[in-house]
GROMACS .gro file of C-alpha atoms in nm:
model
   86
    1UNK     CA    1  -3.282   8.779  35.965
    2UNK     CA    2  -3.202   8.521  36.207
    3UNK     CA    3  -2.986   8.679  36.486
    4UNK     CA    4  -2.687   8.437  36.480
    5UNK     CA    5  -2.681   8.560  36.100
    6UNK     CA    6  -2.562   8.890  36.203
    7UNK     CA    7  -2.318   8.696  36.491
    8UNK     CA    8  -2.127   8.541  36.198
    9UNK     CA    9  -2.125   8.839  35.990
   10UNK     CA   10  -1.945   9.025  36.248
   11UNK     CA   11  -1.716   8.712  36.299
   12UNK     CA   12  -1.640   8.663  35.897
   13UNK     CA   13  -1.606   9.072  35.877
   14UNK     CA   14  -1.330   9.045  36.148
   15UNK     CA   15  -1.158   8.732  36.001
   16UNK     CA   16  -1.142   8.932  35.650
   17UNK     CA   17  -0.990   9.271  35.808
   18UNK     CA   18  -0.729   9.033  35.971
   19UNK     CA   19  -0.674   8.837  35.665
   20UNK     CA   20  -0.572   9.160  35.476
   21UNK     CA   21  -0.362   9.336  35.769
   22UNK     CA   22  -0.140   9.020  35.735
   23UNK     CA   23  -0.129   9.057  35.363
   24UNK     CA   24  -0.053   9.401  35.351
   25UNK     CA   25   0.243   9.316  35.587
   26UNK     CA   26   0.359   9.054  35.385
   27UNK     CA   27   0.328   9.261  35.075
   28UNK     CA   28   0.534   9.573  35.313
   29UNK     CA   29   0.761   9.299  35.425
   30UNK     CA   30   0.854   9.218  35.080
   31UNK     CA   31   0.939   9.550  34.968
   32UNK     CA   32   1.155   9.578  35.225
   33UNK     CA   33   1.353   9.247  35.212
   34UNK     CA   34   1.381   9.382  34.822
   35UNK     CA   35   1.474   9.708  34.895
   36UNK     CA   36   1.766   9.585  35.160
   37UNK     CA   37   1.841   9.279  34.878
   38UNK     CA   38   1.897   9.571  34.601
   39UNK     CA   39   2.127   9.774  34.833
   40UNK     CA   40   2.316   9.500  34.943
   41UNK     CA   41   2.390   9.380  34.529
   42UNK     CA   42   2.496   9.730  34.513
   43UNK     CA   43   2.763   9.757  34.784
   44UNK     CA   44   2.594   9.965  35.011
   45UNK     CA   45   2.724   9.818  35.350
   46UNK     CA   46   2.411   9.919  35.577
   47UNK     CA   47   2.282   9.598  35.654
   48UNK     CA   48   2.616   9.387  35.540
   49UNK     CA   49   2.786   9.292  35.873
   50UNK     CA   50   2.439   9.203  36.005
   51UNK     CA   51   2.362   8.981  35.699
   52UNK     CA   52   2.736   8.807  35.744
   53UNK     CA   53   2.655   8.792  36.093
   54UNK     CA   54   2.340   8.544  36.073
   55UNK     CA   55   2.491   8.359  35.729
   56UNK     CA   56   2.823   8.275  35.969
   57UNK     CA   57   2.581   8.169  36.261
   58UNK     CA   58   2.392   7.947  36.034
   59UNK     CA   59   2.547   7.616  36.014
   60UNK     CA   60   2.316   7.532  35.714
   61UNK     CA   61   2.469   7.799  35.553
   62UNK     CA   62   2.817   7.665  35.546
   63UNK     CA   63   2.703   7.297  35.490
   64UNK     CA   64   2.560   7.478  35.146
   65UNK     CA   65   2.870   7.643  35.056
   66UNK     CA   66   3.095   7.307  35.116
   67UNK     CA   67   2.850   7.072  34.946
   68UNK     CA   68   2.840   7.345  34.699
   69UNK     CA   69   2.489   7.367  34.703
   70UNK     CA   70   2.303   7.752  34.657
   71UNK     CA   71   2.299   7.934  34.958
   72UNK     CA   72   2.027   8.152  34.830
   73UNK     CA   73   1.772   8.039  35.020
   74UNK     CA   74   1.963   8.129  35.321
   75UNK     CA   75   2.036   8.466  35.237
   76UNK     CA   76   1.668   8.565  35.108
   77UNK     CA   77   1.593   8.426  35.479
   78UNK     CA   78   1.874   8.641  35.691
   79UNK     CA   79   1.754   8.961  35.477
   80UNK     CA   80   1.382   8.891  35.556
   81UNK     CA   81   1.507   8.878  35.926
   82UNK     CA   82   1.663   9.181  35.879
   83UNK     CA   83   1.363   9.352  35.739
   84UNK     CA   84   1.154   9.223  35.981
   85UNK     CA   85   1.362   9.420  36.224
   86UNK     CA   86   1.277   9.749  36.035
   0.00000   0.00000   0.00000
């Protein structure tokens, strides 16, 4: 075996454990953002000021609701803020 053969081996071994720490926090992430969404369409009122909070301070958000576009996208992105936080 030639020795930068074992070089890169080490390097592509690294790059994959990295690869699936950040997939395993997206995945964790996810659950999360789902867990706070599901609360929230249940009234529970944990993470609701802070989710009014960022929707008021996001002007895209209101240009949405007055053009009466979805604002969906904007909320999905204030709770994955929020569960980033967790």
């Amino acid at each position: 075996m030639k020795p930068y053969a074992d070089y890169y081996a080490q390097l592509n071994a690294a790059h994959q454990r990295k690869v699936d720490w950040q997939a395993g926090y997206e995945i964790a992430l996810d659950e999360v953002a789902t867990e706070i969404d599901n609360d929230l369409l249940q009234g529970d009122q944990t993470h609701y000021h802070e989710l009014t909070e960022m929707l008021c301070d996001n002007d895209n958000f209101w240009l949405a609701i007055g053009s009466g576009a979805s604002y969906e996208p904007y909320r999905q992105e204030a709770i994955k803020k929020i569960a980033e936080r967790e």
